[in-house]
Amino acid sequence: MVQDPDWWDRHHHFELLSAPVSGSASVTADGRQLLYAAPATRGADNFAYRAKDHRGLGVDGVARLVVYDDAMLATCRQNSTVTPAGVLATRTKSNGCAFYGQTTTRTTANGTPVTMDYFVNWPSSGTAPKAVVVLLGGGDFNMAIRGDLATGIGDITGGANNFVVRTAQLFADAGYLTVALDRPEPGPLVPPGSTDIVTATDLYRVSVDHSVDILAVLKSLDPRGLPVFLVGTSRGSMSVIAQNRIATGISTSSSATRDAGDQGRHLYVGRPDTPNLLPTFVQRPTHVLWHAQDACFGSWPTGSRALYDSLVAAGVDTAFHIATGGVQVTAPGNGSTPDVCGPLSAHGYLGIENDTIGQLTAWLDARIAALGHNRLPRAAFADVATPADTPRRIHLSALAHDRDGFGLAFELPGSATSLGGQAVLNGRTVTYTPPAGVTSGIDYFVYVATDRRGGVAAAVVSVKIGG
């Protein structure tokens, strides 16, 4: 996608610089759109183009595409099935219809670059998406998304069974640009006293680093100001609750609402000592989904119902759906084993994927309709610098604007920064204070702009300490 830094200048004109390798491409008569016709066979394709604004300033780019056929699309859309013996037979598998990418999102305290791997699924009809849906898996968040950056072709070796990852194309074909995220690399550090990567991942899910990574990936995809929804399943429910304020709305399924191990170190939605996991922290419209037969200890249906009730009591615009039926893996085989807390069970809505995602996307459609003709705010990323131990003020009104001209309100999802500094908001100005004793490095915090009409935009401020 192309976006002009002069946000008011949206009159791009395109020209082709090279033909696709296997398909064909053309420019519409008005020069405003590029049209691509896919070949009959699966594979990777690319072509070069130039985009110009009304003053003749231009930029060259390369469009890379992954082409799939009707047979692959059917696999991406199918409901999962099991054999009469309870062995997995077929499953919904969206990665064959996805584009693989990787983005460097930030650096660690010691300067190591952090990368995020992801899959992107587009509506197969070729229509423009109406919103972005970020898909956040459960467990230790290791979706094992890998691929070829040169072609965009990828595969999933570990997280392919995850409910929201495997159903990405179902969201896409309902009109949404879906982004399935993997755990960052290097991954979260296991805290002292624990040997459990799930505990480390839980702490990452509620940290500012998680929102920085999400927003950096979205920035690299340049979704043109589309609304952003966070959709998480199982332990991914903690991600969407803790990071709800960077989104237009959130959906949580099979929510982790009970302590599930590591001697009480595991987090869960509603844990009293973790403020951004409490229902009172949620400020965005929320959808709560659960399966009536979910037998997983950490996500019993009673917990999801209690979560819904707590959100309503907190004044959150909340809807719910209870799924029933489906199939379940009850015998090992075909690379799967029985697990009531795994995705190949009621916990993961096995065999009812299309109906379940249909219920969820109906709620998303309603949220889009509620926005009406409201044009969402724009929020810019910023890079600033400050000497060690010296506070720095950042004026958010210089970074964000409301395209409808009605003014914005600002908020910080939290005061803690990536390296342990502090960001405090006073009106439209943030005062950033570096962490004590840190003489160099890059710190991060997130700010959010809202237009009071349901529009939300979020961005990252990077602070170079000692610069």
XYZ file of C-alpha atoms in Angstrom:
467
model
C 0.000 0.000 0.000
C 1.024 3.591 -0.565
C 0.562 6.455 1.862
C 1.708 10.047 1.322
C 3.440 11.680 4.312
C 1.270 14.680 3.424
C -1.834 13.004 4.814
C -4.214 15.327 2.958
C -2.772 14.326 -0.448
C -4.543 11.097 -1.359
C -4.471 11.539 -5.144
C -1.935 8.912 -6.135
C -1.294 7.940 -9.736
C 0.347 4.656 -10.574
C 2.430 3.345 -13.427
C 3.904 -0.095 -14.019
C 7.681 -0.396 -14.131
C 7.778 -4.131 -14.825
C 5.324 -6.875 -15.687
C 4.513 -9.681 -13.242
C 6.549 -12.837 -13.619
C 3.567 -15.144 -14.126
C 0.318 -13.156 -13.860
C -0.639 -9.867 -15.498
C -1.107 -6.318 -14.199
C -2.597 -3.078 -15.477
C -3.408 0.442 -14.321
C -6.986 1.714 -14.351
C -7.853 4.521 -16.774
C -7.824 7.132 -14.012
C -4.424 5.932 -12.819
C -5.677 5.455 -9.279
C -5.545 1.663 -8.998
C -3.356 -1.260 -9.954
C -5.187 -4.368 -11.126
C -3.574 -7.804 -10.908
C -4.815 -10.938 -12.660
C -3.506 -14.145 -11.098
C -2.165 -17.053 -13.159
C -3.811 -20.461 -13.108
C -1.147 -22.055 -10.911
C -0.077 -21.546 -7.319
C 3.160 -19.790 -6.427
C 4.838 -16.433 -5.871
C 4.690 -13.435 -8.192
C 5.902 -9.831 -8.204
C 5.989 -6.652 -10.248
C 7.455 -3.154 -9.877
C 5.421 0.050 -9.867
C 5.730 3.784 -9.273
C 3.304 5.960 -7.292
C 3.146 9.739 -7.788
C 1.286 12.472 -5.943
C -0.354 15.500 -7.593
C 2.945 17.410 -7.570
C 4.770 14.689 -9.448
C 6.757 13.435 -6.475
C 7.072 9.678 -6.713
C 8.247 6.541 -5.018
C 9.002 3.143 -6.510
C 7.853 -0.111 -4.990
C 7.625 -3.825 -5.582
C 4.342 -5.680 -5.146
C 4.888 -9.254 -3.974
C 2.030 -11.715 -4.137
C 1.300 -15.284 -3.098
C -1.094 -16.943 -5.543
C -3.365 -19.782 -4.400
C -5.943 -21.799 -6.331
C -9.527 -22.864 -5.608
C -8.395 -26.142 -4.045
C -6.166 -24.334 -1.559
C -8.904 -21.799 -0.813
C -11.270 -24.667 -0.036
C -8.736 -25.994 2.487
C -8.444 -22.554 4.057
C -12.233 -22.376 4.442
C -13.220 -25.924 5.384
C -14.504 -27.053 8.758
C -12.268 -29.526 10.569
C -13.298 -33.196 10.702
C -12.329 -36.340 12.611
C -12.622 -40.001 11.710
C -15.168 -42.294 13.411
C -12.261 -43.396 15.622
C -11.692 -39.819 16.812
C -8.494 -39.184 14.825
C -8.043 -35.810 13.147
C -8.950 -36.164 9.462
C -8.945 -32.633 8.029
C -8.686 -29.201 9.553
C -9.171 -25.598 8.638
C -5.751 -24.388 7.483
C -5.409 -20.747 6.454
C -1.649 -20.527 5.992
C -1.883 -21.713 2.362
C -3.833 -18.531 1.583
C -1.536 -16.219 3.549
C 1.423 -13.950 2.864
C 4.422 -14.350 5.182
C 6.270 -11.337 6.547
C 8.704 -10.277 9.235
C 9.248 -6.890 10.877
C 11.870 -5.558 13.270
C 9.771 -3.919 15.971
C 12.210 -2.618 18.623
C 15.517 -3.324 20.342
C 16.099 -4.931 23.728
C 17.919 -3.307 26.642
C 21.224 -4.673 25.304
C 20.545 -3.463 21.759
C 19.427 -6.752 20.213
C 16.852 -6.265 17.423
C 13.460 -7.864 18.109
C 11.567 -9.328 15.150
C 7.977 -10.470 14.716
C 6.924 -13.061 12.133
C 3.369 -12.906 10.851
C 0.890 -14.117 8.262
C -1.460 -11.763 6.417
C -4.712 -12.970 4.833
C -6.722 -10.794 2.447
C -10.320 -11.178 1.248
C -10.163 -13.740 -1.572
C -12.703 -11.683 -3.524
C -10.102 -8.965 -4.026
C -12.292 -6.338 -2.354
C -10.714 -3.741 -0.105
C -10.803 -4.770 3.584
C -13.024 -2.806 5.946
C -10.842 -3.263 9.044
C -7.751 -5.014 10.372
C -8.073 -8.012 12.691
C -4.958 -8.929 14.700
C -5.029 -12.605 15.710
C -3.296 -13.544 18.971
C -2.886 -17.208 19.827
C -2.754 -18.849 23.230
C -0.374 -21.085 25.159
C 3.216 -19.849 25.118
C 2.412 -17.766 21.992
C 4.806 -19.854 19.892
C 2.902 -20.078 16.609
C 6.132 -21.073 14.783
C 5.284 -18.885 11.780
C 8.134 -19.113 9.285
C 8.588 -18.536 5.584
C 10.582 -17.081 2.705
C 10.829 -13.297 2.939
C 11.790 -13.051 -0.730
C 8.563 -14.681 -1.931
C 6.106 -14.346 0.959
C 5.438 -18.087 0.924
C 5.378 -19.584 4.399
C 4.151 -22.440 6.533
C 3.260 -23.080 10.153
C 4.970 -25.963 11.883
C 3.755 -25.438 15.432
C 0.745 -23.182 15.707
C -1.213 -24.315 12.673
C -3.889 -25.859 14.893
C -4.494 -22.710 16.942
C -8.121 -21.607 16.617
C -7.620 -18.009 15.470
C -4.535 -18.768 13.350
C -6.102 -21.631 11.429
C -9.314 -19.660 10.757
C -7.640 -16.472 9.490
C -9.033 -16.823 5.970
C -12.580 -17.082 7.342
C -12.115 -13.633 8.878
C -10.567 -12.405 5.630
C -13.430 -13.640 3.475
C -15.839 -11.771 5.736
C -14.057 -8.610 4.575
C -11.163 -8.233 7.004
C -7.409 -7.925 6.620
C -6.117 -10.454 9.140
C -2.679 -10.460 10.737
C -1.684 -13.577 12.706
C 1.281 -12.835 14.969
C 3.996 -15.083 16.317
C 5.943 -14.736 19.549
C 8.758 -12.155 19.261
C 12.311 -13.297 18.655
C 14.231 -13.229 20.941
C 11.385 -14.416 23.117
C 10.369 -13.238 26.585
C 12.817 -14.053 29.373
C 11.733 -16.574 31.995
C 11.535 -14.719 35.338
C 13.625 -15.773 38.363
C 12.129 -18.674 40.272
C 10.367 -20.103 37.227
C 11.318 -22.508 34.459
C 8.068 -22.020 32.563
C 8.024 -20.158 29.232
C 4.257 -19.700 29.617
C 4.895 -17.522 32.674
C 7.374 -15.438 30.678
C 4.875 -15.087 27.852
C 2.092 -14.111 30.260
C 4.240 -11.232 31.520
C 4.986 -10.196 27.945
C 1.275 -10.183 27.081
C 0.568 -7.524 29.726
C 3.665 -5.412 28.968
C 4.165 -2.314 26.847
C 6.501 -4.375 24.637
C 3.490 -6.357 23.405
C 1.660 -3.256 22.215
C 4.872 -1.852 20.698
C 5.319 -5.052 18.690
C 1.692 -5.123 17.524
C 1.743 -1.489 16.427
C 5.122 -1.806 14.699
C 3.854 -4.716 12.599
C 0.722 -2.758 11.685
C 2.839 0.265 10.735
C 4.906 -1.905 8.392
C 1.711 -3.104 6.697
C 0.383 0.473 6.348
C -3.347 -0.331 6.705
C -4.417 3.197 5.601
C -6.210 4.200 8.777
C -8.475 1.150 8.927
C -10.033 0.298 12.308
C -8.022 -2.280 14.253
C -9.583 -5.099 16.273
C -7.667 -7.474 18.551
C -8.896 -11.078 18.609
C -7.349 -13.470 21.113
C -8.077 -17.029 22.146
C -7.275 -18.957 25.340
C -4.212 -17.253 26.885
C -4.453 -14.782 24.009
C -7.423 -13.386 25.922
C -4.894 -11.764 28.248
C -3.292 -10.032 25.276
C -6.514 -8.431 24.081
C -7.677 -7.406 27.563
C -4.312 -5.902 28.540
C -3.811 -4.162 25.172
C -7.459 -3.240 24.523
C -6.872 0.496 24.437
C -4.818 0.442 21.231
C -7.797 -1.043 19.343
C -11.265 -0.062 18.160
C -12.644 -3.217 19.800
C -11.588 -6.622 21.110
C -12.839 -10.190 21.040
C -11.811 -12.913 23.444
C -12.583 -16.621 23.152
C -12.060 -19.536 25.565
C -10.717 -16.927 27.956
C -8.068 -17.916 30.492
C -9.893 -16.930 33.679
C -8.264 -19.304 36.211
C -4.727 -19.910 37.449
C -3.393 -22.888 35.520
C 0.027 -23.605 36.988
C 3.650 -22.667 37.730
C 2.920 -22.397 41.441
C 0.575 -19.450 41.033
C 2.843 -17.488 38.681
C 0.596 -17.868 35.646
C -1.532 -14.842 34.936
C -5.205 -14.938 34.009
C -7.960 -12.517 33.094
C -9.279 -10.957 36.292
C -6.179 -11.622 38.408
C -6.459 -9.043 41.228
C -2.768 -8.060 41.357
C -2.541 -7.305 37.617
C -4.503 -4.087 36.942
C -4.560 -4.328 33.150
C -6.147 -7.786 33.306
C -9.153 -6.542 35.273
C -12.479 -5.952 33.505
C -12.428 -2.366 34.802
C -9.333 -1.713 32.639
C -11.265 -2.370 29.427
C -12.373 0.774 27.595
C -13.292 -0.649 24.179
C -16.322 -2.604 22.919
C -15.787 -6.280 23.687
C -17.044 -9.612 22.390
C -16.811 -12.670 24.661
C -17.028 -16.116 23.043
C -17.024 -19.496 24.738
C -17.984 -23.095 24.057
C -20.598 -24.654 26.306
C -18.600 -27.921 26.399
C -15.144 -26.429 27.014
C -13.582 -28.807 29.565
C -10.279 -26.957 30.018
C -9.662 -26.102 33.682
C -8.380 -22.611 32.916
C -11.288 -21.602 30.669
C -14.447 -23.178 32.027
C -17.645 -21.647 30.590
C -18.553 -20.316 34.036
C -15.427 -18.167 33.967
C -16.284 -16.658 30.589
C -19.817 -15.930 31.726
C -18.456 -14.240 34.845
C -16.081 -12.214 32.661
C -18.990 -11.052 30.519
C -21.002 -10.078 33.605
C -18.020 -8.193 35.060
C -17.475 -6.263 31.837
C -21.137 -5.265 31.718
C -20.978 -4.195 35.368
C -17.920 -2.073 34.523
C -19.906 -0.241 31.851
C -18.176 -1.859 28.870
C -20.212 -2.258 25.671
C -20.142 -6.063 25.655
C -21.708 -8.873 23.618
C -21.328 -12.643 23.913
C -21.886 -15.840 21.962
C -22.020 -19.408 23.277
C -20.908 -22.065 20.797
C -22.129 -25.661 20.914
C -21.441 -28.842 18.983
C -18.507 -29.618 16.746
C -16.097 -32.541 16.868
C -13.190 -33.507 19.090
C -9.948 -35.426 18.687
C -10.170 -38.382 21.064
C -7.386 -40.593 19.687
C -3.803 -39.841 18.600
C -2.896 -39.765 14.930
C -2.284 -37.489 11.963
C 0.059 -35.342 14.049
C -2.421 -34.669 16.851
C -3.236 -35.972 20.312
C -6.288 -35.516 22.560
C -6.121 -32.437 24.811
C -9.150 -30.710 26.334
C -7.083 -27.507 26.630
C -5.785 -27.785 23.072
C -7.212 -26.323 19.859
C -8.494 -29.671 18.530
C -11.371 -29.804 20.997
C -14.340 -27.740 22.125
C -11.745 -25.325 23.544
C -10.729 -24.607 19.932
C -14.200 -24.844 18.293
C -13.156 -27.836 16.207
C -15.597 -28.674 13.434
C -17.685 -25.510 13.828
C -15.151 -23.000 12.557
C -17.344 -21.393 9.897
C -20.338 -20.881 12.166
C -18.233 -19.617 15.060
C -16.242 -17.144 12.983
C -19.501 -16.096 11.331
C -20.885 -15.128 14.735
C -17.722 -13.228 15.570
C -17.514 -11.357 12.257
C -21.193 -10.402 12.576
C -20.215 -8.584 15.762
C -17.262 -6.975 13.956
C -19.603 -5.844 11.185
C -21.867 -4.231 13.771
C -18.922 -2.364 15.274
C -17.897 -1.097 11.826
C -21.477 0.038 11.200
C -21.476 1.885 14.529
C -18.533 3.983 13.341
C -20.685 5.270 10.493
C -18.908 7.802 8.293
C -16.466 8.734 11.022
C -12.955 8.983 9.627
C -10.527 7.569 12.153
C -7.807 9.699 13.740
C -4.235 9.432 12.550
C -1.401 8.905 15.032
C 2.243 9.134 13.977
C 5.210 7.216 15.337
C 7.940 9.477 16.729
C 11.658 9.219 17.469
C 13.031 11.590 20.109
C 16.173 11.789 22.227
C 17.099 12.897 25.727
C 20.244 12.837 27.899
C 20.381 10.210 30.626
C 18.434 11.133 33.780
C 16.820 14.075 31.954
C 13.038 14.215 31.454
C 11.725 15.027 27.989
C 8.357 16.469 26.989
C 6.528 15.179 23.919
C 3.566 17.143 22.571
C 1.041 14.633 21.240
C -0.983 17.288 19.420
C 1.946 17.545 16.998
C 1.805 13.806 16.302
C -1.908 13.092 15.868
C -4.845 14.730 14.137
C -8.554 14.176 13.655
C -9.447 14.058 9.971
C -12.988 15.220 10.748
C -11.737 18.253 12.657
C -13.564 17.617 15.924
C -10.523 17.357 18.180
C -8.889 14.474 19.996
C -8.476 13.111 23.497
C -5.239 11.377 24.438
C -4.427 8.536 26.789
C -1.531 6.292 27.744
C -2.372 2.600 28.208
C 0.149 2.576 31.049
C 2.854 4.710 32.635
C 5.661 2.116 32.557
C 7.946 2.154 29.526
C 9.816 -0.672 27.857
C 13.058 -0.187 29.817
C 11.394 0.752 33.091
C 11.165 4.508 32.648
C 7.986 6.477 33.152
C 5.608 8.337 30.849
C 3.039 10.666 32.431
C 0.296 12.391 30.447
C -0.916 15.881 31.329
C -3.498 17.045 28.828
C -1.810 16.737 25.438
C 1.765 16.551 26.713
C 3.694 13.494 27.872
C 6.604 13.897 30.242
C 9.022 11.028 29.736
C 11.533 10.214 32.484
C 14.358 7.774 31.645
C 14.930 4.811 33.965
C 17.410 5.536 36.732
C 20.946 4.435 35.989
C 20.383 3.818 32.274
C 22.884 5.874 30.271
C 22.141 4.625 26.759
C 19.616 2.608 24.800
C 16.204 3.047 23.207
C 13.074 3.128 25.336
C 9.469 2.911 24.137
C 5.986 3.924 25.168
C 2.593 3.935 23.453
C 0.042 6.713 23.179
C -3.564 6.551 22.012
C -5.713 9.203 20.338
C -9.514 8.924 20.397
C -12.113 11.110 18.715
C -14.980 10.414 21.154
C -16.986 8.846 18.320
C -15.443 5.391 18.466
C -12.371 6.244 16.427
C -9.053 5.059 17.865
C -5.469 5.453 16.679
C -2.319 4.374 18.503
C 1.385 4.807 17.868
C 4.800 4.299 19.446
C 7.244 6.916 20.698
C 10.880 5.749 20.687
C 13.227 7.610 23.020
C 16.974 7.429 22.488
C 18.581 7.788 25.894
C 21.949 9.529 25.924
C 21.371 10.989 22.460
